[in-house]
């Protein structure tokens, strides 16, 4: 796969670009597995460093992070959705954050516009998991469906978890709002959703791969073959620094840190061995790149450098 480095900007002039991060863009590439692949931005998150790095060995952490030049106060991980399209389908992986989660996120509609995709044209929305930055964008300000003609797809385990009324009590205080928000959004689509399990072909040529840990039923997806195979990884590999350099370390963003670390190591090992493209929701440069082994860990090599 050759990546076309052209960045399509949505309604943004050079003056706007000079101020602040790039909120809306679509990064195009060539075909993969019978689909055109496009990375569409939903803006970025803003999170305190402690969310990622609390409880880790600080001296080694400082050494590992030194080359990445991260801001000292808050981190601003990008949010990149995968769009696949062919003559039959327009498939979005996740729905973005929508208007109610964070002011810095929720710019998906501008990016889709840049990619020439009307919300009505989206035929399928496939969820990696039910966290706010991935799910809450199914509803707009008026609680109407943003993608009115889409069929939705969510792993059975993930669906059951967020639909369980007990989850708001078991998820922990810090994420109780996630549970309430997810239940409300999923209640809007039960008659439009299909469920799948590990190994299922969710849509033509798109295989589900369980990657539990970040959430109880987190799913990744594989498509294409050989050197053009791609994994849509969601948040199983959630950042370009620590997740690659020390994949075995617990991550504050994983609901089950131990299982999340096991999953991350397993996926990275395979991605590096088989040189499968990785599309990561919170990875830089549009999220697409290769995984290289480095020292006792790995590194992310963005395709759009
Ligand atoms: Zn996320």
PDB file of C-alpha atoms and ligand atoms in Angstrom:
ATOM      1  CA  UNK A   1       0.000   0.000   0.000  1.00  0.00           C
ATOM      2  CA  UNK A   2       1.321   3.404  -0.944  1.00  0.00           C
ATOM      3  CA  UNK A   3       0.200   6.191   1.314  1.00  0.00           C
ATOM      4  CA  UNK A   4      -0.741   9.389  -0.377  1.00  0.00           C
ATOM      5  CA  UNK A   5       0.508  12.143   1.899  1.00  0.00           C
ATOM      6  CA  UNK A   6      -1.962  14.689   0.682  1.00  0.00           C
ATOM      7  CA  UNK A   7      -3.884  16.109   3.583  1.00  0.00           C
ATOM      8  CA  UNK A   8      -7.319  17.400   2.749  1.00  0.00           C
ATOM      9  CA  UNK A   9      -8.307  20.271   4.947  1.00  0.00           C
ATOM     10  CA  UNK A  10     -11.900  20.996   5.789  1.00  0.00           C
ATOM     11  CA  UNK A  11     -12.702  24.665   5.628  1.00  0.00           C
ATOM     12  CA  UNK A  12      -9.423  25.693   7.156  1.00  0.00           C
ATOM     13  CA  UNK A  13      -7.145  28.328   5.668  1.00  0.00           C
ATOM     14  CA  UNK A  14      -3.446  28.732   6.326  1.00  0.00           C
ATOM     15  CA  UNK A  15      -4.201  31.337   8.985  1.00  0.00           C
ATOM     16  CA  UNK A  16      -6.344  28.891  10.934  1.00  0.00           C
ATOM     17  CA  UNK A  17      -3.644  26.254  10.645  1.00  0.00           C
ATOM     18  CA  UNK A  18      -1.086  28.568  12.195  1.00  0.00           C
ATOM     19  CA  UNK A  19      -3.113  28.589  15.387  1.00  0.00           C
ATOM     20  CA  UNK A  20      -3.618  25.430  17.365  1.00  0.00           C
ATOM     21  CA  UNK A  21      -3.734  21.796  16.330  1.00  0.00           C
ATOM     22  CA  UNK A  22      -5.237  20.480  13.147  1.00  0.00           C
ATOM     23  CA  UNK A  23      -8.791  19.619  14.112  1.00  0.00           C
ATOM     24  CA  UNK A  24     -10.215  18.287  10.895  1.00  0.00           C
ATOM     25  CA  UNK A  25      -8.491  16.385   8.181  1.00  0.00           C
ATOM     26  CA  UNK A  26      -8.770  13.356   6.025  1.00  0.00           C
ATOM     27  CA  UNK A  27      -5.654  11.467   5.004  1.00  0.00           C
ATOM     28  CA  UNK A  28      -6.057   9.350   1.939  1.00  0.00           C
ATOM     29  CA  UNK A  29      -4.258   6.245   0.777  1.00  0.00           C
ATOM     30  CA  UNK A  30      -4.620   3.674  -1.941  1.00  0.00           C
ATOM     31  CA  UNK A  31      -6.768   0.546  -1.870  1.00  0.00           C
ATOM     32  CA  UNK A  32      -6.551  -2.125   0.779  1.00  0.00           C
ATOM     33  CA  UNK A  33      -8.479  -5.362   0.832  1.00  0.00           C
ATOM     34  CA  UNK A  34     -10.899  -4.073  -1.791  1.00  0.00           C
ATOM     35  CA  UNK A  35     -11.596  -0.795   0.012  1.00  0.00           C
ATOM     36  CA  UNK A  36     -10.260   2.709  -0.182  1.00  0.00           C
ATOM     37  CA  UNK A  37      -8.842   3.611   3.213  1.00  0.00           C
ATOM     38  CA  UNK A  38      -9.173   7.133   4.634  1.00  0.00           C
ATOM     39  CA  UNK A  39      -8.171   8.371   8.078  1.00  0.00           C
ATOM     40  CA  UNK A  40     -10.647  10.963   9.309  1.00  0.00           C
ATOM     41  CA  UNK A  41      -9.875  13.102  12.335  1.00  0.00           C
ATOM     42  CA  UNK A  42     -12.283  13.757  15.183  1.00  0.00           C
ATOM     43  CA  UNK A  43      -9.942  16.309  16.778  1.00  0.00           C
ATOM     44  CA  UNK A  44      -8.071  15.330  19.918  1.00  0.00           C
ATOM     45  CA  UNK A  45      -8.459  14.588  23.612  1.00  0.00           C
ATOM     46  CA  UNK A  46      -6.925  16.708  26.372  1.00  0.00           C
ATOM     47  CA  UNK A  47      -5.847  14.648  29.378  1.00  0.00           C
ATOM     48  CA  UNK A  48      -3.553  15.282  32.340  1.00  0.00           C
ATOM     49  CA  UNK A  49      -0.205  13.468  32.246  1.00  0.00           C
ATOM     50  CA  UNK A  50      -1.160  11.676  35.457  1.00  0.00           C
ATOM     51  CA  UNK A  51      -3.916   9.858  33.551  1.00  0.00           C
ATOM     52  CA  UNK A  52      -1.211   8.032  31.604  1.00  0.00           C
ATOM     53  CA  UNK A  53       1.802   7.920  33.896  1.00  0.00           C
ATOM     54  CA  UNK A  54       0.688   7.702  37.529  1.00  0.00           C
ATOM     55  CA  UNK A  55       2.108   4.826  39.523  1.00  0.00           C
ATOM     56  CA  UNK A  56       4.916   4.021  37.072  1.00  0.00           C
ATOM     57  CA  UNK A  57       8.638   3.954  37.942  1.00  0.00           C
ATOM     58  CA  UNK A  58       9.353   7.647  37.410  1.00  0.00           C
ATOM     59  CA  UNK A  59      13.079   7.442  36.681  1.00  0.00           C
ATOM     60  CA  UNK A  60      12.753   4.850  33.921  1.00  0.00           C
ATOM     61  CA  UNK A  61       9.626   6.597  32.690  1.00  0.00           C
ATOM     62  CA  UNK A  62      11.544   9.861  32.214  1.00  0.00           C
ATOM     63  CA  UNK A  63      14.206   8.028  30.193  1.00  0.00           C
ATOM     64  CA  UNK A  64      11.664   6.268  28.006  1.00  0.00           C
ATOM     65  CA  UNK A  65       9.693   9.447  27.340  1.00  0.00           C
ATOM     66  CA  UNK A  66      12.684  11.758  26.718  1.00  0.00           C
ATOM     67  CA  UNK A  67      12.757  11.267  22.916  1.00  0.00           C
ATOM     68  CA  UNK A  68       9.051  12.030  22.539  1.00  0.00           C
ATOM     69  CA  UNK A  69       9.108  15.654  23.687  1.00  0.00           C
ATOM     70  CA  UNK A  70       5.679  15.434  25.353  1.00  0.00           C
ATOM     71  CA  UNK A  71       4.109  18.504  26.991  1.00  0.00           C
ATOM     72  CA  UNK A  72       4.547  18.716  30.767  1.00  0.00           C
ATOM     73  CA  UNK A  73       0.959  19.532  31.733  1.00  0.00           C
ATOM     74  CA  UNK A  74      -1.569  17.783  29.547  1.00  0.00           C
ATOM     75  CA  UNK A  75      -1.308  15.437  26.608  1.00  0.00           C
ATOM     76  CA  UNK A  76      -3.406  15.928  23.478  1.00  0.00           C
ATOM     77  CA  UNK A  77      -3.757  12.513  21.830  1.00  0.00           C
ATOM     78  CA  UNK A  78      -5.336  12.708  18.378  1.00  0.00           C
ATOM     79  CA  UNK A  79      -8.540  10.841  17.525  1.00  0.00           C
ATOM     80  CA  UNK A  80      -8.428   9.130  14.118  1.00  0.00           C
ATOM     81  CA  UNK A  81     -11.340   7.211  12.711  1.00  0.00           C
ATOM     82  CA  UNK A  82     -10.944   4.697   9.921  1.00  0.00           C
ATOM     83  CA  UNK A  83     -13.150   5.094   6.879  1.00  0.00           C
ATOM     84  CA  UNK A  84     -13.316   2.278   4.320  1.00  0.00           C
ATOM     85  CA  UNK A  85     -15.316   2.627   1.143  1.00  0.00           C
ATOM     86  CA  UNK A  86     -15.995   0.817  -2.091  1.00  0.00           C
ATOM     87  CA  UNK A  87     -18.843   0.815  -4.584  1.00  0.00           C
ATOM     88  CA  UNK A  88     -21.151  -0.942  -2.129  1.00  0.00           C
ATOM     89  CA  UNK A  89     -20.330   0.451   1.276  1.00  0.00           C
ATOM     90  CA  UNK A  90     -19.073   3.390   3.309  1.00  0.00           C
ATOM     91  CA  UNK A  91     -17.834   1.974   6.604  1.00  0.00           C
ATOM     92  CA  UNK A  92     -16.802   4.011   9.629  1.00  0.00           C
ATOM     93  CA  UNK A  93     -14.927   2.431  12.520  1.00  0.00           C
ATOM     94  CA  UNK A  94     -16.294   4.137  15.636  1.00  0.00           C
ATOM     95  CA  UNK A  95     -18.462   7.223  15.639  1.00  0.00           C
ATOM     96  CA  UNK A  96     -16.249   9.826  17.313  1.00  0.00           C
ATOM     97  CA  UNK A  97     -16.938  11.805  20.479  1.00  0.00           C
ATOM     98  CA  UNK A  98     -19.871  13.906  19.334  1.00  0.00           C
ATOM     99  CA  UNK A  99     -20.782  17.277  20.814  1.00  0.00           C
ATOM    100  CA  UNK A 100     -21.026  16.325  24.501  1.00  0.00           C
ATOM    101  CA  UNK A 101     -17.644  14.881  25.549  1.00  0.00           C
ATOM    102  CA  UNK A 102     -14.757  17.363  25.119  1.00  0.00           C
ATOM    103  CA  UNK A 103     -14.530  20.693  23.271  1.00  0.00           C
ATOM    104  CA  UNK A 104     -11.296  19.575  21.587  1.00  0.00           C
ATOM    105  CA  UNK A 105     -12.972  16.495  20.078  1.00  0.00           C
ATOM    106  CA  UNK A 106     -16.097  15.999  17.999  1.00  0.00           C
ATOM    107  CA  UNK A 107     -14.990  17.512  14.685  1.00  0.00           C
ATOM    108  CA  UNK A 108     -15.684  14.368  12.678  1.00  0.00           C
ATOM    109  CA  UNK A 109     -18.380  15.902  10.480  1.00  0.00           C
ATOM    110  CA  UNK A 110     -15.899  18.470   9.114  1.00  0.00           C
ATOM    111  CA  UNK A 111     -13.418  15.701   8.318  1.00  0.00           C
ATOM    112  CA  UNK A 112     -16.052  13.561   6.622  1.00  0.00           C
ATOM    113  CA  UNK A 113     -16.998  16.591   4.598  1.00  0.00           C
ATOM    114  CA  UNK A 114     -13.348  16.949   3.552  1.00  0.00           C
ATOM    115  CA  UNK A 115     -13.383  13.311   2.473  1.00  0.00           C
ATOM    116  CA  UNK A 116     -16.564  13.885   0.468  1.00  0.00           C
ATOM    117  CA  UNK A 117     -18.728  11.708   2.707  1.00  0.00           C
ATOM    118  CA  UNK A 118     -22.219  12.818   3.719  1.00  0.00           C
ATOM    119  CA  UNK A 119     -23.449  11.336   7.037  1.00  0.00           C
ATOM    120  CA  UNK A 120     -26.434   9.868   5.196  1.00  0.00           C
ATOM    121  CA  UNK A 121     -24.064   7.931   2.929  1.00  0.00           C
ATOM    122  CA  UNK A 122     -22.470   5.943   5.768  1.00  0.00           C
ATOM    123  CA  UNK A 123     -23.767   2.373   5.426  1.00  0.00           C
ATOM    124  CA  UNK A 124     -22.048   0.803   8.446  1.00  0.00           C
ATOM    125  CA  UNK A 125     -20.565   1.924  11.769  1.00  0.00           C
ATOM    126  CA  UNK A 126     -18.331  -0.701  13.397  1.00  0.00           C
ATOM    127  CA  UNK A 127     -17.351  -0.117  17.016  1.00  0.00           C
ATOM    128  CA  UNK A 128     -14.039  -1.074  18.580  1.00  0.00           C
ATOM    129  CA  UNK A 129     -15.460  -0.332  22.033  1.00  0.00           C
ATOM    130  CA  UNK A 130     -17.910   1.801  23.972  1.00  0.00           C
ATOM    131  CA  UNK A 131     -15.773   4.611  25.417  1.00  0.00           C
ATOM    132  CA  UNK A 132     -17.060   8.178  24.903  1.00  0.00           C
ATOM    133  CA  UNK A 133     -14.549   9.231  22.221  1.00  0.00           C
ATOM    134  CA  UNK A 134     -15.609   6.204  20.142  1.00  0.00           C
ATOM    135  CA  UNK A 135     -19.340   5.944  20.778  1.00  0.00           C
ATOM    136  CA  UNK A 136     -20.904   9.219  21.834  1.00  0.00           C
ATOM    137  CA  UNK A 137     -20.767  10.611  18.301  1.00  0.00           C
ATOM    138  CA  UNK A 138     -23.700   8.420  17.248  1.00  0.00           C
ATOM    139  CA  UNK A 139     -26.061  11.134  18.545  1.00  0.00           C
ATOM    140  CA  UNK A 140     -26.109  14.833  17.712  1.00  0.00           C
ATOM    141  CA  UNK A 141     -27.123  17.815  19.872  1.00  0.00           C
ATOM    142  CA  UNK A 142     -30.778  16.877  19.446  1.00  0.00           C
ATOM    143  CA  UNK A 143     -30.248  13.190  20.296  1.00  0.00           C
ATOM    144  CA  UNK A 144     -30.889  12.258  16.666  1.00  0.00           C
ATOM    145  CA  UNK A 145     -28.749   9.652  14.930  1.00  0.00           C
ATOM    146  CA  UNK A 146     -25.833  11.300  13.107  1.00  0.00           C
ATOM    147  CA  UNK A 147     -25.688   8.425  10.593  1.00  0.00           C
ATOM    148  CA  UNK A 148     -29.403   7.828   9.986  1.00  0.00           C
ATOM    149  CA  UNK A 149     -29.024   5.129   7.337  1.00  0.00           C
ATOM    150  CA  UNK A 150     -26.242   3.110   8.944  1.00  0.00           C
ATOM    151  CA  UNK A 151     -26.257  -0.399  10.291  1.00  0.00           C
ATOM    152  CA  UNK A 152     -24.255  -0.640  13.527  1.00  0.00           C
ATOM    153  CA  UNK A 153     -21.913  -3.427  14.571  1.00  0.00           C
ATOM    154  CA  UNK A 154     -20.619  -4.048  18.088  1.00  0.00           C
ATOM    155  CA  UNK A 155     -18.968  -7.078  19.639  1.00  0.00           C
ATOM    156  CA  UNK A 156     -21.392  -9.103  21.739  1.00  0.00           C
ATOM    157  CA  UNK A 157     -19.294  -8.929  24.919  1.00  0.00           C
ATOM    158  CA  UNK A 158     -18.890  -5.146  24.645  1.00  0.00           C
ATOM    159  CA  UNK A 159     -22.577  -4.620  23.923  1.00  0.00           C
ATOM    160  CA  UNK A 160     -23.632  -6.734  26.889  1.00  0.00           C
ATOM    161  CA  UNK A 161     -21.221  -4.906  29.197  1.00  0.00           C
ATOM    162  CA  UNK A 162     -22.450  -1.390  28.429  1.00  0.00           C
ATOM    163  CA  UNK A 163     -26.085  -2.461  28.291  1.00  0.00           C
ATOM    164  CA  UNK A 164     -25.849  -4.094  31.736  1.00  0.00           C
ATOM    165  CA  UNK A 165     -27.512  -1.809  34.316  1.00  0.00           C
ATOM    166  CA  UNK A 166     -24.957  -3.004  36.895  1.00  0.00           C
ATOM    167  CA  UNK A 167     -22.005  -1.543  34.956  1.00  0.00           C
ATOM    168  CA  UNK A 168     -22.508   1.970  36.320  1.00  0.00           C
ATOM    169  CA  UNK A 169     -21.888   0.553  39.803  1.00  0.00           C
ATOM    170  CA  UNK A 170     -19.019  -1.796  38.946  1.00  0.00           C
ATOM    171  CA  UNK A 171     -16.976   0.385  36.580  1.00  0.00           C
ATOM    172  CA  UNK A 172     -15.610   2.682  39.298  1.00  0.00           C
ATOM    173  CA  UNK A 173     -16.436   6.289  40.142  1.00  0.00           C
ATOM    174  CA  UNK A 174     -13.972   7.769  37.629  1.00  0.00           C
ATOM    175  CA  UNK A 175     -15.780   6.127  34.716  1.00  0.00           C
ATOM    176  CA  UNK A 176     -19.384   6.081  35.963  1.00  0.00           C
ATOM    177  CA  UNK A 177     -20.260   8.831  33.466  1.00  0.00           C
ATOM    178  CA  UNK A 178     -18.906   6.596  30.682  1.00  0.00           C
ATOM    179  CA  UNK A 179     -21.422   3.911  31.643  1.00  0.00           C
ATOM    180  CA  UNK A 180     -24.369   6.300  31.789  1.00  0.00           C
ATOM    181  CA  UNK A 181     -23.380   7.901  28.482  1.00  0.00           C
ATOM    182  CA  UNK A 182     -22.840   4.587  26.713  1.00  0.00           C
ATOM    183  CA  UNK A 183     -26.166   3.149  27.879  1.00  0.00           C
ATOM    184  CA  UNK A 184     -27.995   6.216  26.586  1.00  0.00           C
ATOM    185  CA  UNK A 185     -26.352   6.040  23.149  1.00  0.00           C
ATOM    186  CA  UNK A 186     -26.779   2.291  22.744  1.00  0.00           C
ATOM    187  CA  UNK A 187     -30.447   2.629  23.678  1.00  0.00           C
ATOM    188  CA  UNK A 188     -30.832   4.572  20.414  1.00  0.00           C
ATOM    189  CA  UNK A 189     -29.736   1.704  18.148  1.00  0.00           C
ATOM    190  CA  UNK A 190     -30.879  -1.742  19.400  1.00  0.00           C
ATOM    191  CA  UNK A 191     -32.971  -2.435  16.291  1.00  0.00           C
ATOM    192  CA  UNK A 192     -30.129  -1.353  13.993  1.00  0.00           C
ATOM    193  CA  UNK A 193     -27.231  -3.233  15.558  1.00  0.00           C
ATOM    194  CA  UNK A 194     -25.589  -6.535  14.646  1.00  0.00           C
ATOM    195  CA  UNK A 195     -23.343  -8.369  17.076  1.00  0.00           C
ATOM    196  CA  UNK A 196     -20.213 -10.357  16.394  1.00  0.00           C
ATOM    197  CA  UNK A 197     -17.553 -12.390  18.174  1.00  0.00           C
ATOM    198  CA  UNK A 198     -13.822 -13.082  17.885  1.00  0.00           C
ATOM    199  CA  UNK A 199     -12.953 -14.424  14.419  1.00  0.00           C
ATOM    200  CA  UNK A 200     -16.213 -13.392  12.757  1.00  0.00           C
ATOM    201  CA  UNK A 201     -16.269 -11.724   9.338  1.00  0.00           C
ATOM    202  CA  UNK A 202     -18.106  -8.547  10.333  1.00  0.00           C
ATOM    203  CA  UNK A 203     -18.362  -7.162   6.805  1.00  0.00           C
ATOM    204  CA  UNK A 204     -16.869  -8.509   3.557  1.00  0.00           C
ATOM    205  CA  UNK A 205     -13.146  -9.079   4.141  1.00  0.00           C
ATOM    206  CA  UNK A 206     -13.157  -7.514   7.625  1.00  0.00           C
ATOM    207  CA  UNK A 207     -12.361  -9.977  10.399  1.00  0.00           C
ATOM    208  CA  UNK A 208     -12.974  -9.281  14.088  1.00  0.00           C
ATOM    209  CA  UNK A 209     -10.153  -9.961  16.495  1.00  0.00           C
ATOM    210  CA  UNK A 210     -10.758  -9.910  20.241  1.00  0.00           C
ATOM    211  CA  UNK A 211      -8.399  -7.489  21.983  1.00  0.00           C
ATOM    212  CA  UNK A 212      -9.921  -7.372  25.447  1.00  0.00           C
ATOM    213  CA  UNK A 213      -8.472  -5.360  28.331  1.00  0.00           C
ATOM    214  CA  UNK A 214      -8.866  -1.698  27.398  1.00  0.00           C
ATOM    215  CA  UNK A 215     -12.547  -2.510  27.842  1.00  0.00           C
ATOM    216  CA  UNK A 216     -14.064  -5.941  28.605  1.00  0.00           C
ATOM    217  CA  UNK A 217     -15.057  -6.571  24.976  1.00  0.00           C
ATOM    218  CA  UNK A 218     -12.679  -4.351  22.961  1.00  0.00           C
ATOM    219  CA  UNK A 219     -12.365  -5.509  19.341  1.00  0.00           C
ATOM    220  CA  UNK A 220      -9.780  -4.932  16.614  1.00  0.00           C
ATOM    221  CA  UNK A 221     -10.223  -5.718  12.925  1.00  0.00           C
ATOM    222  CA  UNK A 222      -8.030  -7.222  10.219  1.00  0.00           C
ATOM    223  CA  UNK A 223      -8.364  -6.751   6.484  1.00  0.00           C
ATOM    224  CA  UNK A 224      -6.250  -7.267   3.382  1.00  0.00           C
ATOM    225  CA  UNK A 225      -3.437  -9.777   3.108  1.00  0.00           C
ATOM    226  CA  UNK A 226       0.334 -10.078   2.856  1.00  0.00           C
ATOM    227  CA  UNK A 227       2.271  -6.821   3.059  1.00  0.00           C
ATOM    228  CA  UNK A 228      -0.985  -4.910   2.546  1.00  0.00           C
ATOM    229  CA  UNK A 229      -2.744  -6.389   5.554  1.00  0.00           C
ATOM    230  CA  UNK A 230      -4.009  -3.843   8.041  1.00  0.00           C
ATOM    231  CA  UNK A 231      -5.166  -3.984  11.629  1.00  0.00           C
ATOM    232  CA  UNK A 232      -7.638  -1.407  12.835  1.00  0.00           C
ATOM    233  CA  UNK A 233      -6.448  -1.485  16.420  1.00  0.00           C
ATOM    234  CA  UNK A 234      -8.789   0.878  18.229  1.00  0.00           C
ATOM    235  CA  UNK A 235      -7.313   1.631  21.656  1.00  0.00           C
ATOM    236  CA  UNK A 236      -5.600  -1.733  22.219  1.00  0.00           C
ATOM    237  CA  UNK A 237      -2.330   0.094  21.468  1.00  0.00           C
ATOM    238  CA  UNK A 238      -3.319   3.469  22.809  1.00  0.00           C
ATOM    239  CA  UNK A 239      -0.360   5.824  22.342  1.00  0.00           C
ATOM    240  CA  UNK A 240       2.867   6.069  20.355  1.00  0.00           C
ATOM    241  CA  UNK A 241       5.212   6.392  23.313  1.00  0.00           C
ATOM    242  CA  UNK A 242       4.800   4.121  26.323  1.00  0.00           C
ATOM    243  CA  UNK A 243       2.504   1.563  24.676  1.00  0.00           C
ATOM    244  CA  UNK A 244       5.313   0.759  22.208  1.00  0.00           C
ATOM    245  CA  UNK A 245       8.405   1.318  24.370  1.00  0.00           C
ATOM    246  CA  UNK A 246       7.049  -0.531  27.440  1.00  0.00           C
ATOM    247  CA  UNK A 247       3.982  -2.468  26.262  1.00  0.00           C
ATOM    248  CA  UNK A 248       4.017  -4.618  29.396  1.00  0.00           C
ATOM    249  CA  UNK A 249       3.508  -1.667  31.724  1.00  0.00           C
ATOM    250  CA  UNK A 250       0.040  -1.052  33.089  1.00  0.00           C
ATOM    251  CA  UNK A 251      -1.834   1.745  31.335  1.00  0.00           C
ATOM    252  CA  UNK A 252      -4.186   4.032  33.245  1.00  0.00           C
ATOM    253  CA  UNK A 253      -6.434   4.130  30.204  1.00  0.00           C
ATOM    254  CA  UNK A 254      -7.121   0.366  30.294  1.00  0.00           C
ATOM    255  CA  UNK A 255     -10.049  -0.788  32.426  1.00  0.00           C
ATOM    256  CA  UNK A 256      -8.193  -4.067  33.067  1.00  0.00           C
ATOM    257  CA  UNK A 257      -4.521  -2.986  32.984  1.00  0.00           C
ATOM    258  CA  UNK A 258      -3.080  -6.502  33.271  1.00  0.00           C
ATOM    259  CA  UNK A 259      -5.176  -7.923  30.461  1.00  0.00           C
ATOM    260  CA  UNK A 260      -4.635  -4.768  28.413  1.00  0.00           C
ATOM    261  CA  UNK A 261      -0.866  -5.241  28.675  1.00  0.00           C
ATOM    262  CA  UNK A 262      -1.090  -8.894  27.612  1.00  0.00           C
ATOM    263  CA  UNK A 263      -3.204  -7.945  24.603  1.00  0.00           C
ATOM    264  CA  UNK A 264      -0.873  -5.092  23.646  1.00  0.00           C
ATOM    265  CA  UNK A 265       2.204  -7.331  23.720  1.00  0.00           C
ATOM    266  CA  UNK A 266       0.488 -10.045  21.709  1.00  0.00           C
ATOM    267  CA  UNK A 267      -0.704  -7.595  19.037  1.00  0.00           C
ATOM    268  CA  UNK A 268       2.624  -5.753  18.774  1.00  0.00           C
ATOM    269  CA  UNK A 269       4.497  -9.026  18.442  1.00  0.00           C
ATOM    270  CA  UNK A 270       2.298 -10.088  15.551  1.00  0.00           C
ATOM    271  CA  UNK A 271       2.256  -6.663  13.860  1.00  0.00           C
ATOM    272  CA  UNK A 272       6.069  -6.522  13.950  1.00  0.00           C
ATOM    273  CA  UNK A 273       6.564 -10.153  12.845  1.00  0.00           C
ATOM    274  CA  UNK A 274       4.116 -10.031   9.951  1.00  0.00           C
ATOM    275  CA  UNK A 275       4.647  -6.333   9.113  1.00  0.00           C
ATOM    276  CA  UNK A 276       0.932  -5.645   9.206  1.00  0.00           C
ATOM    277  CA  UNK A 277      -0.078  -1.995   8.950  1.00  0.00           C
ATOM    278  CA  UNK A 278      -1.494  -0.627  12.190  1.00  0.00           C
ATOM    279  CA  UNK A 279      -4.227   1.983  12.240  1.00  0.00           C
ATOM    280  CA  UNK A 280      -4.444   3.311  15.802  1.00  0.00           C
ATOM    281  CA  UNK A 281      -7.224   5.580  16.999  1.00  0.00           C
ATOM    282  CA  UNK A 282      -4.892   7.691  19.178  1.00  0.00           C
ATOM    283  CA  UNK A 283      -1.654   7.343  17.202  1.00  0.00           C
ATOM    284  CA  UNK A 284      -0.039  10.358  15.486  1.00  0.00           C
ATOM    285  CA  UNK A 285       0.146  11.296  11.793  1.00  0.00           C
ATOM    286  CA  UNK A 286      -3.353  10.104  11.043  1.00  0.00           C
ATOM    287  CA  UNK A 287      -2.816   6.902  13.010  1.00  0.00           C
ATOM    288  CA  UNK A 288      -1.403   4.672  10.278  1.00  0.00           C
ATOM    289  CA  UNK A 289       2.048   3.109  10.468  1.00  0.00           C
ATOM    290  CA  UNK A 290       4.265   0.084  10.888  1.00  0.00           C
ATOM    291  CA  UNK A 291       5.518  -1.532  14.085  1.00  0.00           C
ATOM    292  CA  UNK A 292       9.287  -2.029  14.470  1.00  0.00           C
ATOM    293  CA  UNK A 293      11.062  -3.846  17.239  1.00  0.00           C
ATOM    294  CA  UNK A 294      13.363  -1.635  19.252  1.00  0.00           C
ATOM    295  CA  UNK A 295      15.359  -2.792  22.275  1.00  0.00           C
ATOM    296  CA  UNK A 296      13.056  -4.580  24.681  1.00  0.00           C
ATOM    297  CA  UNK A 297      10.012  -2.942  23.094  1.00  0.00           C
ATOM    298  CA  UNK A 298       8.780  -1.518  19.811  1.00  0.00           C
ATOM    299  CA  UNK A 299       8.395   1.758  18.027  1.00  0.00           C
ATOM    300  CA  UNK A 300       5.709   3.269  15.823  1.00  0.00           C
ATOM    301  CA  UNK A 301       6.812   4.324  12.351  1.00  0.00           C
ATOM    302  CA  UNK A 302       4.133   6.571  10.886  1.00  0.00           C
ATOM    303  CA  UNK A 303       3.278   6.093   7.226  1.00  0.00           C
ATOM    304  CA  UNK A 304       2.628   9.759   6.573  1.00  0.00           C
ATOM    305  CA  UNK A 305       5.913  11.283   7.700  1.00  0.00           C
TER     306      UNK A 305
HETATM  307 ZN1  LIG B   1     -10.113   6.221  22.749  1.00  0.00          ZN
END
